[in-house]
Amino acid sequence: MAYIKRRLEESVRRALERNPVAAVIGPRQCGKSTLVKHLREDTVPSVYLDLERPSDLAKLSDPELFFSRHKDKLICIDEIQRRGDLFPVIRSLCDDWGGNGHFLVLGSASRDLIRQSSESLAGRIRYERLTPFLISELDGADWTKCLSRGGFPRAYLASDDDESNEWHESFIQTFLERDLLFWRDFVPETMRRLWKMLAHENAQMINYSRLAASLGVSDMTIRRYVDLLKETFMVDVVPPYISNLGKRLVKTPKVYLCDTGLTCALLGLKSFDELYAHPAFGGCWEQMVLANVRGLYPDADVSFYRTSAGAEMDFVVKKGQRTVALECKASSAPSVGRGTYSALDAIRPDAAYVVAPVEETYALNDRITAIPLSGLGDIFA
C-alpha cells in the first residue's frame, strides 16, 4: 500500500526538534504507526516498540536499562496508554540526557485520559493529534467515496465497498471486545447498543436521559460511556456557542461519531447510494466537515449556535482573534434561510461560508460564500 503524505508530518518533526518527547495521539487505525515508520526512514537511528506485542513488552521489564542502551536513538513507543508507569522513567531520563528528540510516543487515548503523561512530563512533551484522512490529503478524492467509506486508511483504500465494510465491522468488534476491556467497568454489549444509537443521532443534540431510558441504565452511566468514546476519539462532542447578548441559546451539546464510515457501518449502510437515500445523509456531511475542521485547525475552538427562536449556525470556529461561521449543506445548489442570517446577525463573524459538494468557491451574496470541502483550508487565510 503506497504511503499517503499526512498533513501532520512537519508538525511532528518540529515537535521532536523542540521537545524531549513528542506524542502522536488519535483513534486506532488512523495511521499513527504508518506515519511514524515513514518519519523513521529519514531521521536519526531509531528503535520501535509496539506495546500490544508481548515480545516488545518483555523488553521493558527493566525500562530504564532498555532506554539507556538506546540513548542515542529516537525511541518510538506505540500504544503508550498501556504502560502509564513508563512516564516517570521517561521524565527522569530526559532530564538526565538533556536536549530534545529522545522519545516519540503514540497513543489511542487523549492526553486527559493518559493522565500520567500530563503529570510526569509537564513542559517536556508536545501533543499532536492525527485524524483519519483529511480531504486535503487525498489529492483528487471523490467526496462520495470519502463520505460513505470514511477516512480510516484501510477502509478508504479498500479495493471495493465490500472490503471496506468488512474492515469497519472488524474495527468495531475489536474496539468493543479488546480495546474497551483495557478500561474498567464497561459492558461491551451496552456500549455497542449506545454506539449504534449515537449513529442514529449523529449531528444532533445529545439527550442523555432518553438514551439512558432506552438502554435501561442511569444517566451517569451514559455520560461515562460517552466520555470514554470521546477520550478514545470515537465520538466528538461539540458545545453550544456562548453569548452575552441575552439570546435564549440552547445549552445541550451536539454529538458526532468520529468518522462517517463508522456511522454508515453502525447504520448498516454499505454504499454511497444507500447513504444518499437515508435520513443520515445530511448529518454525515456535517460530520465530515467537522472532522476536516478538527484536522486542519486542531487548536481552534469549535461550537454551534442555536436559539429557541430558530436561529442556527452549524459551526462557529474561533482561531486566535478571528471567528468563522460554517453552515453545512449536502447539496450541489446550496441555499440558506432566515435562521442562518439571524445567527450571522448575532455572531458577527469575520467570515461566513456554506460548505457544500460544489466544484468551486463562489459568493452566494455579500455575506456568505459557498465553498467545497477542499476550501476549508483557506477559511482563515
PDB file of C-alpha atoms in Angstrom, residues 20-276:
ATOM      1  CA  PRO A  20      12.373  15.918  24.595  1.00  0.00           C
ATOM      2  CA  VAL A  21       9.155  13.970  23.927  1.00  0.00           C
ATOM      3  CA  ALA A  22       6.617  14.217  21.101  1.00  0.00           C
ATOM      4  CA  ALA A  23       3.289  12.405  21.257  1.00  0.00           C
ATOM      5  CA  VAL A  24       1.048  11.442  18.329  1.00  0.00           C
ATOM      6  CA  ILE A  25      -2.443  10.662  19.578  1.00  0.00           C
ATOM      7  CA  GLY A  26      -5.606   9.746  17.703  1.00  0.00           C
ATOM      8  CA  PRO A  27      -8.071   6.910  17.127  1.00  0.00           C
ATOM      9  CA  ARG A  28      -6.853   3.398  16.497  1.00  0.00           C
ATOM     10  CA  GLN A  29      -6.020   2.552  12.886  1.00  0.00           C
ATOM     11  CA  CYS A  30      -5.928   6.199  11.725  1.00  0.00           C
ATOM     12  CA  GLY A  31      -2.325   5.849  10.524  1.00  0.00           C
ATOM     13  CA  LYS A  32      -0.191   6.784  13.534  1.00  0.00           C
ATOM     14  CA  SER A  33       2.175   3.812  13.232  1.00  0.00           C
ATOM     15  CA  THR A  34       2.487   4.257   9.452  1.00  0.00           C
ATOM     16  CA  LEU A  35       3.289   7.941   9.907  1.00  0.00           C
ATOM     17  CA  VAL A  36       5.988   7.223  12.476  1.00  0.00           C
ATOM     18  CA  LYS A  37       7.538   4.428  10.412  1.00  0.00           C
ATOM     19  CA  HIS A  38       7.726   6.869   7.493  1.00  0.00           C
ATOM     20  CA  LEU A  39       9.384   9.511   9.682  1.00  0.00           C
ATOM     21  CA  ARG A  40      11.922   6.956  10.888  1.00  0.00           C
ATOM     22  CA  GLU A  41      13.121   6.395   7.332  1.00  0.00           C
ATOM     23  CA  ASP A  42      14.658   9.857   7.106  1.00  0.00           C
ATOM     24  CA  THR A  43      15.587  10.600  10.697  1.00  0.00           C
ATOM     25  CA  VAL A  44      18.286   9.608  13.163  1.00  0.00           C
ATOM     26  CA  PRO A  45      18.687   5.920  14.106  1.00  0.00           C
ATOM     27  CA  SER A  46      15.616   4.733  15.972  1.00  0.00           C
ATOM     28  CA  VAL A  47      14.056   1.823  17.803  1.00  0.00           C
ATOM     29  CA  TYR A  48      10.348   0.956  17.681  1.00  0.00           C
ATOM     30  CA  LEU A  49       8.244  -0.801  20.331  1.00  0.00           C
ATOM     31  CA  ASP A  50       4.605  -1.837  19.985  1.00  0.00           C
ATOM     32  CA  LEU A  51       3.189  -2.391  23.470  1.00  0.00           C
ATOM     33  CA  GLU A  52       0.493  -4.693  22.083  1.00  0.00           C
ATOM     34  CA  ARG A  53       3.247  -7.207  21.277  1.00  0.00           C
ATOM     35  CA  PRO A  54       4.242  -9.460  24.193  1.00  0.00           C
ATOM     36  CA  SER A  55       7.800  -9.612  22.838  1.00  0.00           C
ATOM     37  CA  ASP A  56       8.133  -5.815  22.936  1.00  0.00           C
ATOM     38  CA  LEU A  57       6.546  -5.627  26.369  1.00  0.00           C
ATOM     39  CA  ALA A  58       9.113  -8.137  27.596  1.00  0.00           C
ATOM     40  CA  LYS A  59      11.914  -5.810  26.508  1.00  0.00           C
ATOM     41  CA  LEU A  60      10.636  -3.281  29.024  1.00  0.00           C
ATOM     42  CA  SER A  61      10.888  -5.489  32.083  1.00  0.00           C
ATOM     43  CA  ASP A  62      13.636  -3.033  33.049  1.00  0.00           C
ATOM     44  CA  PRO A  63      12.667   0.084  31.067  1.00  0.00           C
ATOM     45  CA  GLU A  64      15.460   2.271  32.376  1.00  0.00           C
ATOM     46  CA  LEU A  65      18.085  -0.235  31.243  1.00  0.00           C
ATOM     47  CA  PHE A  66      16.488  -0.682  27.813  1.00  0.00           C
ATOM     48  CA  PHE A  67      16.090   3.048  27.203  1.00  0.00           C
ATOM     49  CA  SER A  68      19.627   3.805  28.375  1.00  0.00           C
ATOM     50  CA  ARG A  69      21.050   1.243  25.922  1.00  0.00           C
ATOM     51  CA  HIS A  70      19.317   3.176  23.131  1.00  0.00           C
ATOM     52  CA  LYS A  71      20.111   6.641  24.408  1.00  0.00           C
ATOM     53  CA  ASP A  72      21.466   7.861  21.062  1.00  0.00           C
ATOM     54  CA  LYS A  73      18.382   6.735  19.116  1.00  0.00           C
ATOM     55  CA  LEU A  74      14.863   8.052  18.734  1.00  0.00           C
ATOM     56  CA  ILE A  75      12.815   5.707  20.931  1.00  0.00           C
ATOM     57  CA  CYS A  76       9.321   5.167  19.480  1.00  0.00           C
ATOM     58  CA  ILE A  77       6.679   3.592  21.724  1.00  0.00           C
ATOM     59  CA  ASP A  78       3.283   2.628  20.275  1.00  0.00           C
ATOM     60  CA  GLU A  79       0.078   2.278  22.391  1.00  0.00           C
ATOM     61  CA  ILE A  80       1.750   4.084  25.287  1.00  0.00           C
ATOM     62  CA  GLN A  81      -1.501   4.232  27.297  1.00  0.00           C
ATOM     63  CA  ARG A  82      -0.977   0.549  28.130  1.00  0.00           C
ATOM     64  CA  ARG A  83       2.100   1.346  30.208  1.00  0.00           C
ATOM     65  CA  GLY A  84       1.464   4.611  32.009  1.00  0.00           C
ATOM     66  CA  ASP A  85       4.164   3.662  34.501  1.00  0.00           C
ATOM     67  CA  LEU A  86       6.786   4.426  31.839  1.00  0.00           C
ATOM     68  CA  PHE A  87       6.257   8.173  32.010  1.00  0.00           C
ATOM     69  CA  PRO A  88       8.184   8.828  35.250  1.00  0.00           C
ATOM     70  CA  VAL A  89      11.114   6.846  33.821  1.00  0.00           C
ATOM     71  CA  ILE A  90      10.970   8.825  30.567  1.00  0.00           C
ATOM     72  CA  ARG A  91      10.863  12.102  32.510  1.00  0.00           C
ATOM     73  CA  SER A  92      13.876  11.193  34.600  1.00  0.00           C
ATOM     74  CA  LEU A  93      15.954  10.069  31.616  1.00  0.00           C
ATOM     75  CA  CYS A  94      15.043  13.138  29.541  1.00  0.00           C
ATOM     76  CA  ASP A  95      16.200  15.356  32.400  1.00  0.00           C
ATOM     77  CA  ASP A  96      19.466  13.432  32.673  1.00  0.00           C
ATOM     78  CA  TRP A  97      20.168  13.365  28.941  1.00  0.00           C
ATOM     79  CA  GLY A  98      19.200  16.961  28.144  1.00  0.00           C
ATOM     80  CA  GLY A  99      18.380  18.109  24.635  1.00  0.00           C
ATOM     81  CA  ASN A 100      15.346  17.231  22.524  1.00  0.00           C
ATOM     82  CA  GLY A 101      14.008  14.449  20.325  1.00  0.00           C
ATOM     83  CA  HIS A 102      14.527  11.456  22.630  1.00  0.00           C
ATOM     84  CA  PHE A 103      11.070   9.825  22.630  1.00  0.00           C
ATOM     85  CA  LEU A 104       8.180   9.638  20.179  1.00  0.00           C
ATOM     86  CA  VAL A 105       5.148   8.047  21.805  1.00  0.00           C
ATOM     87  CA  LEU A 106       1.873   7.029  20.166  1.00  0.00           C
ATOM     88  CA  GLY A 107      -1.466   6.590  21.874  1.00  0.00           C
ATOM     89  CA  SER A 108      -5.091   5.783  21.108  1.00  0.00           C
ATOM     90  CA  ALA A 109      -6.353   7.772  24.070  1.00  0.00           C
ATOM     91  CA  SER A 110      -6.478  11.504  24.679  1.00  0.00           C
ATOM     92  CA  ARG A 111      -3.942  13.395  26.746  1.00  0.00           C
ATOM     93  CA  ASP A 112      -6.543  13.759  29.503  1.00  0.00           C
ATOM     94  CA  LEU A 113      -7.044  10.002  29.675  1.00  0.00           C
ATOM     95  CA  ILE A 114      -3.290   9.409  29.743  1.00  0.00           C
ATOM     96  CA  ARG A 115      -3.045  11.366  32.970  1.00  0.00           C
ATOM     97  CA  GLN A 116       0.401  10.129  33.860  1.00  0.00           C
ATOM     98  CA  SER A 117       1.962  11.969  30.940  1.00  0.00           C
ATOM     99  CA  SER A 118       0.487  15.322  31.836  1.00  0.00           C
ATOM    100  CA  GLU A 119       1.690  14.895  35.415  1.00  0.00           C
ATOM    101  CA  SER A 120       5.125  13.436  34.713  1.00  0.00           C
ATOM    102  CA  LEU A 121       6.122  15.182  31.501  1.00  0.00           C
ATOM    103  CA  ALA A 122       4.807  18.699  32.007  1.00  0.00           C
ATOM    104  CA  GLY A 123       6.944  21.086  29.981  1.00  0.00           C
ATOM    105  CA  ARG A 124       8.723  18.227  28.200  1.00  0.00           C
ATOM    106  CA  ILE A 125       6.090  16.885  25.805  1.00  0.00           C
ATOM    107  CA  ARG A 126       4.227  18.199  22.757  1.00  0.00           C
ATOM    108  CA  TYR A 127       0.973  16.531  21.671  1.00  0.00           C
ATOM    109  CA  GLU A 128      -0.010  16.222  18.010  1.00  0.00           C
ATOM    110  CA  ARG A 129      -3.366  14.704  17.068  1.00  0.00           C
ATOM    111  CA  LEU A 130      -3.695  12.590  13.935  1.00  0.00           C
ATOM    112  CA  THR A 131      -7.129  12.110  12.416  1.00  0.00           C
ATOM    113  CA  PRO A 132      -8.384   9.758   9.712  1.00  0.00           C
ATOM    114  CA  PHE A 133      -7.615  11.080   6.215  1.00  0.00           C
ATOM    115  CA  LEU A 134      -8.491  14.715   5.540  1.00  0.00           C
ATOM    116  CA  ILE A 135      -9.848  15.621   2.123  1.00  0.00           C
ATOM    117  CA  SER A 136      -6.728  17.757   1.562  1.00  0.00           C
ATOM    118  CA  GLU A 137      -4.536  14.662   1.991  1.00  0.00           C
ATOM    119  CA  LEU A 138      -6.375  12.780  -0.747  1.00  0.00           C
ATOM    120  CA  ASP A 139      -5.476  14.503  -3.990  1.00  0.00           C
ATOM    121  CA  GLY A 140      -8.449  14.478  -6.352  1.00  0.00           C
ATOM    122  CA  ALA A 141     -10.581  12.481  -3.934  1.00  0.00           C
ATOM    123  CA  ASP A 142     -14.206  11.678  -4.738  1.00  0.00           C
ATOM    124  CA  TRP A 143     -16.225  13.169  -1.880  1.00  0.00           C
ATOM    125  CA  THR A 144     -18.902  10.491  -2.245  1.00  0.00           C
ATOM    126  CA  LYS A 145     -16.303   7.802  -1.533  1.00  0.00           C
ATOM    127  CA  CYS A 146     -14.961   9.799   1.429  1.00  0.00           C
ATOM    128  CA  LEU A 147     -18.451  10.182   2.830  1.00  0.00           C
ATOM    129  CA  SER A 148     -19.528   6.548   2.652  1.00  0.00           C
ATOM    130  CA  ARG A 149     -16.194   4.887   3.470  1.00  0.00           C
ATOM    131  CA  GLY A 150     -14.841   7.495   5.878  1.00  0.00           C
ATOM    132  CA  GLY A 151     -11.200   8.387   6.327  1.00  0.00           C
ATOM    133  CA  PHE A 152      -9.638   5.426   8.103  1.00  0.00           C
ATOM    134  CA  PRO A 153      -6.838   4.387   5.705  1.00  0.00           C
ATOM    135  CA  ARG A 154      -7.695   0.707   5.295  1.00  0.00           C
ATOM    136  CA  ALA A 155     -11.380   1.469   4.825  1.00  0.00           C
ATOM    137  CA  TYR A 156     -10.874   4.297   2.361  1.00  0.00           C
ATOM    138  CA  LEU A 157      -8.172   2.477   0.365  1.00  0.00           C
ATOM    139  CA  ALA A 158     -10.055  -0.849   0.231  1.00  0.00           C
ATOM    140  CA  SER A 159     -10.435  -2.411  -3.208  1.00  0.00           C
ATOM    141  CA  ASP A 160     -14.239  -2.156  -3.064  1.00  0.00           C
ATOM    142  CA  ASP A 161     -17.143  -1.333  -0.747  1.00  0.00           C
ATOM    143  CA  ASP A 162     -17.415  -4.919   0.494  1.00  0.00           C
ATOM    144  CA  GLU A 163     -13.806  -4.922   1.710  1.00  0.00           C
ATOM    145  CA  SER A 164     -14.327  -1.520   3.309  1.00  0.00           C
ATOM    146  CA  ASN A 165     -17.457  -2.750   5.104  1.00  0.00           C
ATOM    147  CA  GLU A 166     -15.636  -5.838   6.373  1.00  0.00           C
ATOM    148  CA  TRP A 167     -12.876  -3.640   7.779  1.00  0.00           C
ATOM    149  CA  HIS A 168     -15.373  -1.448   9.623  1.00  0.00           C
ATOM    150  CA  GLU A 169     -17.110  -4.454  11.173  1.00  0.00           C
ATOM    151  CA  SER A 170     -13.771  -5.836  12.334  1.00  0.00           C
ATOM    152  CA  PHE A 171     -12.772  -2.445  13.733  1.00  0.00           C
ATOM    153  CA  ILE A 172     -15.998  -2.131  15.734  1.00  0.00           C
ATOM    154  CA  GLN A 173     -15.713  -5.671  17.084  1.00  0.00           C
ATOM    155  CA  THR A 174     -12.058  -5.236  18.039  1.00  0.00           C
ATOM    156  CA  PHE A 175     -12.750  -1.971  19.847  1.00  0.00           C
ATOM    157  CA  LEU A 176     -15.647  -3.456  21.803  1.00  0.00           C
ATOM    158  CA  GLU A 177     -14.137  -6.860  22.625  1.00  0.00           C
ATOM    159  CA  ARG A 178     -10.469  -5.983  23.114  1.00  0.00           C
ATOM    160  CA  ASP A 179      -9.699  -2.272  23.353  1.00  0.00           C
ATOM    161  CA  LEU A 180     -12.679  -1.452  25.540  1.00  0.00           C
ATOM    162  CA  LEU A 181     -11.678  -4.071  28.109  1.00  0.00           C
ATOM    163  CA  PHE A 182      -8.495  -2.106  28.770  1.00  0.00           C
ATOM    164  CA  TRP A 183     -10.739   0.444  30.539  1.00  0.00           C
ATOM    165  CA  ARG A 184     -12.654  -0.821  33.543  1.00  0.00           C
ATOM    166  CA  ASP A 185     -16.357  -1.100  34.286  1.00  0.00           C
ATOM    167  CA  PHE A 186     -17.714  -1.096  30.745  1.00  0.00           C
ATOM    168  CA  VAL A 187     -20.029  -3.681  29.223  1.00  0.00           C
ATOM    169  CA  PRO A 188     -19.276  -4.315  25.520  1.00  0.00           C
ATOM    170  CA  GLU A 189     -22.878  -5.115  24.558  1.00  0.00           C
ATOM    171  CA  THR A 190     -24.207  -1.957  26.243  1.00  0.00           C
ATOM    172  CA  MET A 191     -21.519   0.102  24.527  1.00  0.00           C
ATOM    173  CA  ARG A 192     -22.379  -1.419  21.136  1.00  0.00           C
ATOM    174  CA  ARG A 193     -26.043  -0.536  21.575  1.00  0.00           C
ATOM    175  CA  LEU A 194     -25.166   3.003  22.689  1.00  0.00           C
ATOM    176  CA  TRP A 195     -22.731   3.449  19.801  1.00  0.00           C
ATOM    177  CA  LYS A 196     -25.459   2.390  17.351  1.00  0.00           C
ATOM    178  CA  MET A 197     -27.948   4.773  18.941  1.00  0.00           C
ATOM    179  CA  LEU A 198     -25.424   7.600  18.679  1.00  0.00           C
ATOM    180  CA  ALA A 199     -25.036   6.804  14.979  1.00  0.00           C
ATOM    181  CA  HIS A 200     -28.781   7.363  14.580  1.00  0.00           C
ATOM    182  CA  GLU A 201     -28.458  10.662  16.468  1.00  0.00           C
ATOM    183  CA  ASN A 202     -25.287  11.757  14.689  1.00  0.00           C
ATOM    184  CA  ALA A 203     -25.065  15.579  14.354  1.00  0.00           C
ATOM    185  CA  GLN A 204     -27.954  16.062  16.804  1.00  0.00           C
ATOM    186  CA  MET A 205     -28.132  17.374  20.345  1.00  0.00           C
ATOM    187  CA  ILE A 206     -27.491  14.577  22.796  1.00  0.00           C
ATOM    188  CA  ASN A 207     -30.266  13.560  25.185  1.00  0.00           C
ATOM    189  CA  TYR A 208     -28.629  11.585  27.985  1.00  0.00           C
ATOM    190  CA  SER A 209     -31.896  10.815  29.769  1.00  0.00           C
ATOM    191  CA  ARG A 210     -33.570   9.367  26.681  1.00  0.00           C
ATOM    192  CA  LEU A 211     -30.512   7.252  25.874  1.00  0.00           C
ATOM    193  CA  ALA A 212     -30.380   6.013  29.461  1.00  0.00           C
ATOM    194  CA  ALA A 213     -34.070   5.056  29.413  1.00  0.00           C
ATOM    195  CA  SER A 214     -33.657   3.194  26.125  1.00  0.00           C
ATOM    196  CA  LEU A 215     -30.701   1.203  27.455  1.00  0.00           C
ATOM    197  CA  GLY A 216     -32.081   0.677  30.952  1.00  0.00           C
ATOM    198  CA  VAL A 217     -29.132   2.324  32.692  1.00  0.00           C
ATOM    199  CA  SER A 218     -28.585   5.563  34.596  1.00  0.00           C
ATOM    200  CA  ASP A 219     -27.850   8.988  33.109  1.00  0.00           C
ATOM    201  CA  MET A 220     -24.466   8.851  34.814  1.00  0.00           C
ATOM    202  CA  THR A 221     -23.629   5.573  33.081  1.00  0.00           C
ATOM    203  CA  ILE A 222     -24.457   7.064  29.678  1.00  0.00           C
ATOM    204  CA  ARG A 223     -22.317  10.117  30.419  1.00  0.00           C
ATOM    205  CA  ARG A 224     -19.440   7.866  31.476  1.00  0.00           C
ATOM    206  CA  TYR A 225     -19.732   5.754  28.329  1.00  0.00           C
ATOM    207  CA  VAL A 226     -19.887   8.824  26.092  1.00  0.00           C
ATOM    208  CA  ASP A 227     -16.857  10.263  27.906  1.00  0.00           C
ATOM    209  CA  LEU A 228     -14.910   7.082  27.164  1.00  0.00           C
ATOM    210  CA  LEU A 229     -15.894   7.205  23.487  1.00  0.00           C
ATOM    211  CA  LYS A 230     -14.796  10.829  23.401  1.00  0.00           C
ATOM    212  CA  GLU A 231     -11.479  10.177  25.156  1.00  0.00           C
ATOM    213  CA  THR A 232     -10.687   7.306  22.777  1.00  0.00           C
ATOM    214  CA  PHE A 233     -11.565   9.546  19.779  1.00  0.00           C
ATOM    215  CA  MET A 234     -14.640   7.554  18.782  1.00  0.00           C
ATOM    216  CA  VAL A 235     -17.062  10.471  19.189  1.00  0.00           C
ATOM    217  CA  ASP A 236     -16.788  14.250  19.144  1.00  0.00           C
ATOM    218  CA  VAL A 237     -18.958  16.393  21.396  1.00  0.00           C
ATOM    219  CA  VAL A 238     -19.444  19.996  20.222  1.00  0.00           C
ATOM    220  CA  PRO A 239     -20.552  22.523  22.859  1.00  0.00           C
ATOM    221  CA  PRO A 240     -23.073  25.305  22.234  1.00  0.00           C
ATOM    222  CA  TYR A 241     -21.840  28.814  21.441  1.00  0.00           C
ATOM    223  CA  ILE A 242     -21.533  31.090  24.453  1.00  0.00           C
ATOM    224  CA  SER A 243     -23.014  34.567  24.030  1.00  0.00           C
ATOM    225  CA  ASN A 244     -23.557  37.549  26.285  1.00  0.00           C
ATOM    226  CA  LEU A 245     -26.220  39.013  24.007  1.00  0.00           C
ATOM    227  CA  GLY A 246     -29.170  37.866  26.084  1.00  0.00           C
ATOM    228  CA  LYS A 247     -30.377  35.390  23.467  1.00  0.00           C
ATOM    229  CA  ARG A 248     -32.109  32.210  24.597  1.00  0.00           C
ATOM    230  CA  LEU A 249     -29.452  29.809  23.410  1.00  0.00           C
ATOM    231  CA  VAL A 250     -29.729  26.046  23.674  1.00  0.00           C
ATOM    232  CA  LYS A 251     -27.330  24.615  26.238  1.00  0.00           C
ATOM    233  CA  THR A 252     -27.190  20.957  25.168  1.00  0.00           C
ATOM    234  CA  PRO A 253     -24.099  19.800  23.227  1.00  0.00           C
ATOM    235  CA  LYS A 254     -24.238  18.036  19.862  1.00  0.00           C
ATOM    236  CA  VAL A 255     -22.661  14.624  19.326  1.00  0.00           C
ATOM    237  CA  TYR A 256     -20.879  13.300  16.247  1.00  0.00           C
ATOM    238  CA  LEU A 257     -19.191   9.986  15.587  1.00  0.00           C
ATOM    239  CA  CYS A 258     -15.527  10.379  14.682  1.00  0.00           C
ATOM    240  CA  ASP A 259     -15.837   9.089  11.129  1.00  0.00           C
ATOM    241  CA  THR A 260     -18.586   8.874   8.533  1.00  0.00           C
ATOM    242  CA  GLY A 261     -17.543   5.352   7.554  1.00  0.00           C
ATOM    243  CA  LEU A 262     -18.163   4.160  11.113  1.00  0.00           C
ATOM    244  CA  THR A 263     -21.531   5.896  11.124  1.00  0.00           C
ATOM    245  CA  CYS A 264     -22.506   4.087   7.930  1.00  0.00           C
ATOM    246  CA  ALA A 265     -21.294   0.749   9.311  1.00  0.00           C
ATOM    247  CA  LEU A 266     -23.279   1.144  12.528  1.00  0.00           C
ATOM    248  CA  LEU A 267     -26.368   2.079  10.498  1.00  0.00           C
ATOM    249  CA  GLY A 268     -25.910  -0.874   8.125  1.00  0.00           C
ATOM    250  CA  LEU A 269     -25.341   1.369   5.087  1.00  0.00           C
ATOM    251  CA  LYS A 270     -22.959  -0.371   2.685  1.00  0.00           C
ATOM    252  CA  SER A 271     -22.550   2.130  -0.159  1.00  0.00           C
ATOM    253  CA  PHE A 272     -22.922   5.798  -1.017  1.00  0.00           C
ATOM    254  CA  ASP A 273     -26.215   5.070  -2.797  1.00  0.00           C
ATOM    255  CA  GLU A 274     -27.640   3.596   0.416  1.00  0.00           C
ATOM    256  CA  LEU A 275     -26.374   6.552   2.447  1.00  0.00           C
ATOM    257  CA  TYR A 276     -27.760   9.086  -0.043  1.00  0.00           C
TER     258      TYR A 276
END
